[in-house]
CSV table of C-alpha atoms and ligand atoms in Angstrom, one decimal:
chain,number,residue,atom,x,y,z
A,9,MET,CA,42.5,52.2,90.6
A,10,ARG,CA,44.6,50.2,88.1
A,11,VAL,CA,44.7,51.7,84.6
A,12,PHE,CA,45.9,49.9,81.5
A,13,SER,CA,46.2,51.2,77.9
A,14,GLY,CA,48.4,50.7,74.9
A,15,ILE,CA,49.5,52.0,71.5
A,16,ARG,CA,50.6,50.1,68.4
A,17,PRO,CA,54.2,50.8,67.3
A,18,THR,CA,53.3,51.5,63.6
A,19,GLY,CA,55.1,54.8,63.1
A,20,GLU,CA,55.1,58.3,64.7
A,21,LEU,CA,52.3,59.0,67.1
A,22,HIS,CA,49.8,61.7,66.0
A,23,ILE,CA,47.7,64.3,67.8
A,24,GLY,CA,44.7,61.9,67.6
A,25,ASN,CA,46.6,59.4,69.8
A,26,TYR,CA,47.5,62.2,72.1
A,27,LEU,CA,44.1,63.9,72.5
A,28,GLY,CA,42.2,60.6,72.5
A,29,ALA,CA,44.4,58.6,74.8
A,30,ILE,CA,47.7,59.9,76.1
A,31,LYS,CA,46.3,63.2,77.5
A,32,GLN,CA,44.0,61.2,79.7
A,33,TRP,CA,47.0,59.0,80.8
A,34,ILE,CA,49.0,62.0,81.9
A,35,GLU,CA,46.2,63.0,84.3
A,36,LEU,CA,45.5,59.5,85.5
A,37,GLN,CA,49.2,58.8,86.4
A,38,LYS,CA,48.9,61.3,89.2
A,39,ASN,CA,46.6,59.2,91.4
A,40,ASN,CA,46.4,55.7,89.9
A,41,GLU,CA,48.5,52.7,89.3
A,42,CYS,CA,49.1,53.0,85.5
A,43,ILE,CA,50.4,50.4,83.1
A,44,PHE,CA,51.1,51.5,79.5
A,45,CYS,CA,52.0,48.9,76.9
A,46,ILE,CA,53.6,49.1,73.5
A,47,VAL,CA,51.5,46.5,71.6
A,48,ASP,CA,53.8,45.1,69.0
A,49,LEU,CA,51.8,41.9,68.6
A,50,HIS,CA,48.9,44.0,67.5
A,51,ALA,CA,51.0,46.1,65.1
A,52,ILE,CA,51.8,43.0,63.0
A,53,THR,CA,48.2,42.3,62.1
A,54,THR,CA,48.4,44.9,59.3
A,55,PRO,CA,51.2,45.1,56.7
A,56,PHE,CA,54.5,46.0,58.4
A,57,ASP,CA,58.2,46.0,57.8
A,58,PRO,CA,60.1,43.7,60.2
A,59,ALA,CA,63.3,45.8,59.8
A,60,LYS,CA,61.5,48.8,61.2
A,61,LEU,CA,59.6,47.2,64.1
A,62,GLN,CA,62.3,47.6,66.8
A,63,LYS,CA,62.8,51.2,65.8
A,64,ASN,CA,59.1,51.9,66.0
A,65,ILE,CA,58.9,50.3,69.4
A,66,PHE,CA,61.8,52.6,70.6
A,67,GLU,CA,59.9,55.6,69.1
A,68,VAL,CA,56.8,54.9,71.1
A,69,ALA,CA,58.8,54.4,74.3
A,70,THR,CA,60.5,57.8,73.8
A,71,ALA,CA,57.2,59.4,72.8
A,72,TYR,CA,55.7,58.2,76.1
A,73,LEU,CA,58.5,59.9,78.0
A,74,ALA,CA,58.6,63.0,75.8
A,75,VAL,CA,55.0,63.9,76.3
A,76,GLY,CA,55.2,63.6,80.1
A,77,LEU,CA,54.5,60.1,81.2
A,78,ASP,CA,56.7,59.5,84.2
A,79,PRO,CA,58.4,56.1,84.6
A,80,GLU,CA,58.5,56.6,88.3
A,81,LYS,CA,54.7,56.7,88.3
A,82,CYS,CA,53.8,54.2,85.6
A,83,ILE,CA,54.9,51.0,84.1
A,84,PHE,CA,56.0,50.9,80.4
A,85,PHE,CA,56.7,47.6,78.7
A,86,ILE,CA,56.6,45.7,75.4
A,87,GLN,CA,53.7,43.3,74.9
A,88,SER,CA,55.6,40.5,73.1
A,89,GLN,CA,58.1,40.3,76.0
A,90,ILE,CA,55.5,38.9,78.3
A,91,LYS,CA,54.3,35.6,76.8
A,92,GLU,CA,51.2,35.5,79.1
A,93,HIS,CA,49.5,37.9,76.7
A,94,SER,CA,49.5,35.5,73.8
A,95,GLU,CA,48.7,32.6,76.1
A,96,LEU,CA,45.7,34.2,77.6
A,97,ALA,CA,44.5,35.4,74.2
A,98,TRP,CA,44.4,31.8,73.0
A,99,LEU,CA,42.4,30.7,76.1
A,100,LEU,CA,39.9,33.6,75.7
A,101,GLY,CA,39.4,32.6,72.1
A,102,THR,CA,38.1,29.2,73.2
A,103,ILE,CA,35.2,30.9,75.0
A,104,THR,CA,34.4,33.7,72.6
A,105,PRO,CA,31.8,33.1,69.8
A,106,LEU,CA,33.2,33.7,66.3
A,107,GLY,CA,30.3,36.1,65.6
A,108,GLU,CA,31.4,38.4,68.3
A,109,LEU,CA,34.8,38.9,66.6
A,110,GLN,CA,33.3,39.1,63.1
A,111,ARG,CA,30.9,42.0,64.1
A,112,MET,CA,33.8,44.3,65.4
A,113,THR,CA,33.8,47.5,63.4
A,114,GLN,CA,37.6,47.8,63.3
A,115,PHE,CA,37.9,44.2,61.9
A,116,LYS,CA,35.4,45.0,59.1
A,117,GLU,CA,37.2,48.4,58.3
A,118,LYS,CA,40.7,46.9,58.3
A,119,ALA,CA,39.6,43.9,56.3
A,120,LYS,CA,38.1,46.3,53.7
A,121,LYS,CA,41.2,48.4,53.7
A,122,HIS,CA,43.6,45.5,53.2
A,123,PRO,CA,41.6,42.8,51.3
A,124,GLU,CA,44.9,41.0,50.5
A,125,TYR,CA,45.8,40.8,54.2
A,126,ILE,CA,42.8,39.5,56.1
A,127,ASN,CA,44.7,37.2,58.4
A,128,ALA,CA,43.3,35.4,61.4
A,129,GLY,CA,45.3,37.7,63.7
A,130,LEU,CA,43.2,40.6,62.5
A,131,LEU,CA,40.1,38.8,63.5
A,132,ASN,CA,41.6,37.7,66.8
A,133,TYR,CA,42.9,41.2,67.6
A,134,PRO,CA,40.2,41.9,70.2
A,135,LEU,CA,41.1,38.7,72.1
A,136,LEU,CA,44.7,39.8,72.5
A,137,MET,CA,43.5,43.2,73.6
A,138,ALA,CA,41.1,41.6,76.1
A,139,ALA,CA,44.1,39.5,77.4
A,140,ASP,CA,46.2,42.7,77.7
A,141,ILE,CA,43.6,44.3,79.9
A,142,LEU,CA,42.4,41.3,81.9
A,143,LEU,CA,45.9,40.0,82.8
A,144,TYR,CA,46.4,43.1,85.0
A,145,GLN,CA,43.0,43.2,86.8
A,146,THR,CA,42.4,46.5,85.2
A,147,ASP,CA,39.8,48.9,86.5
A,148,LEU,CA,40.0,51.7,83.8
A,149,VAL,CA,40.9,51.7,80.2
A,150,PRO,CA,41.5,55.2,78.8
A,151,VAL,CA,41.2,55.1,75.0
A,152,GLY,CA,39.8,57.0,72.0
A,153,LYS,CA,36.3,56.2,70.7
A,154,ASP,CA,37.5,53.7,68.1
A,155,GLN,CA,38.6,51.3,70.9
A,156,GLN,CA,35.4,51.5,72.9
A,157,GLN,CA,33.8,48.5,71.2
A,158,HIS,CA,36.8,46.3,72.0
A,159,VAL,CA,36.8,47.3,75.7
A,160,GLU,CA,33.1,46.5,75.8
A,161,LEU,CA,33.8,43.1,74.3
A,162,THR,CA,36.5,42.6,76.9
A,163,ARG,CA,33.9,43.2,79.7
A,164,GLU,CA,31.7,40.5,78.1
A,165,ILE,CA,34.5,38.1,77.8
A,166,ALA,CA,35.5,38.6,81.5
A,167,ARG,CA,31.9,38.1,82.6
A,168,HIS,CA,31.6,35.0,80.5
A,169,PHE,CA,34.9,33.5,81.8
A,170,ASN,CA,33.9,34.4,85.4
A,171,GLY,CA,30.5,32.8,85.0
A,172,LYS,CA,32.0,29.6,83.5
A,173,PHE,CA,35.1,29.1,85.7
A,174,GLY,CA,34.6,31.2,88.8
A,175,LYS,CA,35.6,34.8,89.4
A,176,VAL,CA,39.1,35.6,88.2
A,177,PHE,CA,38.8,38.8,86.2
A,178,LYS,CA,37.7,42.3,87.0
A,179,GLU,CA,35.3,43.9,84.5
A,180,PRO,CA,37.2,47.0,83.2
A,181,LYS,CA,35.5,50.3,82.4
A,182,VAL,CA,36.3,52.3,79.4
A,183,ILE,CA,37.1,56.0,79.8
A,184,LEU,CA,36.8,58.4,76.9
A,185,PRO,CA,37.9,62.0,76.9
A,186,LYS,CA,35.0,64.5,77.1
A,187,VAL,CA,36.2,66.2,74.0
A,188,GLY,CA,38.6,64.7,71.4
A,189,GLU,CA,37.5,61.1,71.5
A,190,LYS,CA,37.7,61.0,67.7
A,191,ILE,CA,40.0,63.5,66.0
A,192,MET,CA,39.3,63.5,62.3
A,193,SER,CA,41.7,63.5,59.3
A,194,LEU,CA,42.6,66.9,58.0
A,195,GLN,CA,42.2,65.7,54.5
A,196,ASN,CA,39.0,63.8,55.0
A,197,PRO,CA,37.1,65.1,58.1
A,198,LYS,CA,34.6,62.2,57.9
A,199,LYS,CA,37.3,59.7,58.6
A,200,LYS,CA,39.4,59.5,61.8
A,201,MET,CA,43.0,60.7,61.8
A,202,SER,CA,45.1,57.6,61.4
A,203,LYS,CA,48.7,56.6,60.8
A,204,THR,CA,47.9,53.3,59.1
A,205,ASP,CA,44.9,54.0,57.0
A,206,GLY,CA,44.9,57.6,56.0
A,207,ASP,CA,46.4,60.2,53.8
A,208,LEU,CA,49.6,61.2,55.7
A,209,ARG,CA,48.9,64.9,55.1
A,210,GLY,CA,45.7,64.4,57.1
A,211,CYS,CA,47.7,63.4,60.2
A,212,ILE,CA,49.7,65.8,62.4
A,213,ASP,CA,52.5,63.8,64.1
A,214,LEU,CA,53.4,64.8,67.6
A,215,PHE,CA,56.9,65.5,66.5
A,216,ASP,CA,56.3,67.2,63.2
A,217,THR,CA,58.5,70.2,62.5
A,218,PRO,CA,56.9,73.7,62.5
A,219,GLU,CA,57.0,73.8,58.7
A,220,GLU,CA,55.2,70.4,58.4
A,221,ILE,CA,52.5,71.6,60.9
A,222,GLN,CA,52.0,74.8,59.1
A,223,LYS,CA,51.7,73.1,55.7
A,224,LYS,CA,49.3,70.4,56.9
A,225,ILE,CA,47.0,72.9,58.7
A,226,MET,CA,47.0,75.4,55.8
A,227,SER,CA,46.0,72.6,53.4
A,228,ALA,CA,43.4,71.1,55.7
A,229,VAL,CA,40.1,70.5,53.9
A,230,THR,CA,37.4,72.9,54.9
A,231,ASP,CA,33.7,73.2,54.2
A,232,THR,CA,31.5,75.3,52.0
A,233,GLY,CA,30.3,78.6,53.4
A,234,LYS,CA,32.4,81.0,55.4
A,235,ALA,CA,31.1,80.9,58.9
A,236,ILE,CA,33.3,79.5,61.7
A,237,ILE,CA,30.8,77.5,63.7
A,238,TYR,CA,30.9,74.1,65.3
A,239,ASP,CA,28.6,71.8,63.5
A,240,PRO,CA,30.1,68.3,62.9
A,241,GLN,CA,27.3,67.3,60.6
A,242,LYS,CA,27.3,70.3,58.3
A,243,LYS,CA,30.8,71.5,58.8
A,244,PRO,CA,33.0,68.5,59.7
A,245,GLY,CA,36.3,70.2,58.6
A,246,ILE,CA,35.9,73.4,60.6
A,247,SER,CA,34.4,71.5,63.6
A,248,ASN,CA,37.5,69.3,63.7
A,249,LEU,CA,39.9,72.3,63.5
A,250,LEU,CA,37.9,74.0,66.3
A,251,THR,CA,38.1,70.8,68.5
A,252,ILE,CA,41.9,70.6,68.0
A,253,TYR,CA,42.2,74.3,68.7
A,254,SER,CA,40.1,74.1,71.8
A,255,LEU,CA,42.1,71.2,73.2
A,256,PHE,CA,45.5,72.7,72.7
A,257,SER,CA,44.6,76.2,73.7
A,258,GLY,CA,42.3,75.5,76.7
A,259,LYS,CA,39.7,77.8,75.2
A,260,THR,CA,36.1,76.6,74.8
A,261,ILE,CA,34.6,76.1,71.4
A,262,LYS,CA,32.1,78.9,72.2
A,263,GLU,CA,35.0,81.3,72.9
A,264,LEU,CA,36.6,80.3,69.7
A,265,GLU,CA,33.4,80.8,67.6
A,266,LYS,CA,33.3,84.3,69.1
A,267,LYS,CA,36.9,85.0,68.5
A,268,PHE,CA,36.7,84.0,64.9
A,269,LYS,CA,33.3,85.5,64.1
A,270,ASN,CA,33.4,87.4,60.8
A,271,ARG,CA,37.0,86.2,60.2
A,272,GLY,CA,37.9,83.8,57.4
A,273,TYR,CA,39.0,80.1,57.4
A,274,ALA,CA,42.6,81.2,56.6
A,275,GLU,CA,42.8,83.2,59.8
A,276,LEU,CA,41.6,80.3,61.9
A,277,LYS,CA,44.1,78.0,60.2
A,278,LYS,CA,47.0,80.5,60.7
A,279,SER,CA,46.2,80.9,64.4
A,280,LEU,CA,45.8,77.2,64.9
A,281,ALA,CA,49.1,76.5,63.3
A,282,VAL,CA,50.8,78.8,65.8
A,283,ILE,CA,49.0,77.2,68.7
A,284,LEU,CA,50.1,73.7,67.6
A,285,ILE,CA,53.7,74.7,66.8
A,286,ASN,CA,54.0,76.2,70.3
A,287,SER,CA,52.2,73.4,72.1
A,288,LEU,CA,54.2,70.6,70.4
A,289,GLU,CA,57.6,72.3,70.6
A,290,PRO,CA,58.5,71.0,74.1
A,291,PHE,CA,57.6,67.5,73.0
A,292,ARG,CA,59.8,67.7,70.0
A,293,ARG,CA,62.7,69.1,72.1
A,294,LYS,CA,62.3,66.3,74.7
A,295,LYS,CA,62.1,63.6,72.1
A,296,LYS,CA,65.3,64.8,70.5
A,297,GLU,CA,67.1,64.7,73.8
A,298,LEU,CA,65.8,61.2,74.5
A,299,SER,CA,66.8,59.9,71.0
A,300,PHE,CA,70.4,60.0,72.3
A,301,ARG,CA,69.6,58.1,75.5
A,302,GLU,CA,68.8,54.6,74.2
A,303,VAL,CA,70.3,52.8,77.2
A,304,TYR,CA,68.1,54.9,79.6
A,305,VAL,CA,64.9,54.1,77.6
A,306,LYS,CA,65.8,50.4,77.3
A,307,GLU,CA,66.4,50.3,81.1
A,308,ILE,CA,62.9,51.7,81.7
A,309,LEU,CA,61.3,49.1,79.5
A,310,LYS,CA,63.3,46.3,81.2
A,311,LYS,CA,62.2,47.4,84.6
A,312,GLY,CA,58.6,47.8,83.4
A,313,ARG,CA,58.7,44.3,82.0
A,314,GLY,CA,59.8,42.8,85.3
A,315,ARG,CA,57.1,44.6,87.2
A,316,ALA,CA,54.3,43.7,84.7
A,317,GLU,CA,55.4,40.1,84.4
A,318,THR,CA,54.8,39.4,88.1
A,319,VAL,CA,51.2,40.5,87.9
A,320,ALA,CA,50.6,38.7,84.5
A,321,GLN,CA,52.1,35.5,85.8
A,322,SER,CA,50.0,35.5,88.9
A,323,THR,CA,46.7,36.0,86.9
A,324,MET,CA,47.7,33.3,84.5
A,325,GLN,CA,48.4,30.9,87.3
A,326,GLU,CA,44.8,31.4,88.5
A,327,VAL,CA,43.4,31.1,85.0
A,328,ARG,CA,45.2,27.8,84.4
A,329,LYS,CA,44.0,26.4,87.7
A,330,ARG,CA,40.4,27.3,87.0
A,331,MET,CA,40.5,25.9,83.5
A,332,GLY,CA,42.0,22.6,84.7
A,333,LEU,CA,45.3,23.1,82.9
A,334,GLN,CA,48.6,22.1,84.5
A,335,GLN,CA,50.6,24.7,86.4
B,19,TYM,P1,46.0,52.5,68.3
B,19,TYM,O1,47.5,52.3,68.3
B,19,TYM,O2,45.3,52.5,67.0
B,19,TYM,O3,45.7,53.9,69.0
B,19,TYM,C1,46.2,54.3,70.3
B,19,TYM,C2,45.2,55.1,71.0
B,19,TYM,O4,44.9,56.3,70.3
B,19,TYM,C3,43.5,56.5,70.1
B,19,TYM,N1,43.3,57.1,68.8
B,19,TYM,C4,42.5,58.2,68.6
B,19,TYM,N2,41.8,58.9,69.5
B,19,TYM,C5,41.1,60.0,69.0
B,19,TYM,N3,41.1,60.3,67.7
B,19,TYM,C6,41.8,59.6,66.8
B,19,TYM,N4,41.8,59.9,65.5
B,19,TYM,C7,42.6,58.4,67.2
B,19,TYM,N5,43.4,57.5,66.6
B,19,TYM,C8,43.8,56.7,67.6
B,19,TYM,C9,43.0,55.0,70.2
B,19,TYM,O5,41.6,55.0,70.5
B,19,TYM,C10,43.9,54.4,71.2
B,19,TYM,O6,43.4,54.7,72.5
B,19,TYM,N6,44.1,48.2,69.9
B,19,TYM,C11,44.6,49.5,70.3
B,19,TYM,C12,45.8,49.3,71.2
B,19,TYM,C13,45.6,48.4,72.4
B,19,TYM,C14,45.0,48.7,73.6
B,19,TYM,C15,45.1,47.5,74.4
B,19,TYM,C16,44.4,49.8,74.1
B,19,TYM,C17,46.1,47.1,72.4
B,19,TYM,N7,45.8,46.5,73.7
B,19,TYM,C18,44.6,47.4,75.7
B,19,TYM,C19,43.9,49.7,75.4
B,19,TYM,C20,44.0,48.5,76.2
B,19,TYM,C21,45.1,50.3,69.1
B,19,TYM,O7,45.3,49.8,68.1
B,19,TYM,O8,45.3,51.6,69.4
């Protein structure tokens, strides 16, 4: 199967990115043809600093390697380096009703968050994401819950295009993790953990120091009452901590409820901080090593670009032909 997914280079990756998306990628790379993109053109739809963009791109590339994605098994590349992404996004825009873009939850949320920055790129964001996916004849798109709606729209766009111009695109399927599809903010457990629209204390970065992890976990917002039980409606804070604990420790939520029965929130938090510090330590060590190997990382991105470009160009050639555009 061909797998495609991506992450915006908007700063350090957090455990939501890891549990929602990357952890699935690590499994999928074993038996599939995987393509993982650094989507810089998506990153510039919300306020950003041009002086930091290249650094952020490098950070995501080293993060991919540090957490265990293997460049021998998957392709990594930078979205803006393959111009077919923007070209296809434009063409898909000509067959997509405006209402479909306006109804996207993420557009509405981001427009609310940045009322001074509602640019057309933010509205067209799902078209670029559809182009990313469809250019590579993708079968599977492993993402967190917040991206599911965009992948469903991608399927509709593919169906619409194929119906109008003849079959060119595969209809990709979304895959969500069984647990961890939406990790919540530690400061506001009713909102997802996010690097761009949240309180930074609510977000554990993959490469946070042990002190930072400890501080953020100990100050996580909890719920009224004392019982440590999983109930996302009534106890969103504790349920989120239990989910994170379960995913990093390999213990089921039921086992954790038993382990922490009659013990306080502080004990759960202390224990979770230890689990997280130990689980993330190898990532931090690897990332540090890679930060000195810029040439190696850039070489991987260059090789990835070459391999991805061949597929993207071949799809675009077919698209142009079907739409009656010149080759
Ligand atoms: P981005 O950069 O916001 O997030 C990257 C991935 O992390 C997942 N994720 C989460 N999962 C669980 N809990 C959370 N709190 C959490 N926060 C983020 C996201 O669902 C995503 O899988 N538009 C996309 C990037 C993109 C893409 C693509 C993805 C562009 N083109 C094509 C797949 C295929 C985005 O902004 O993700």
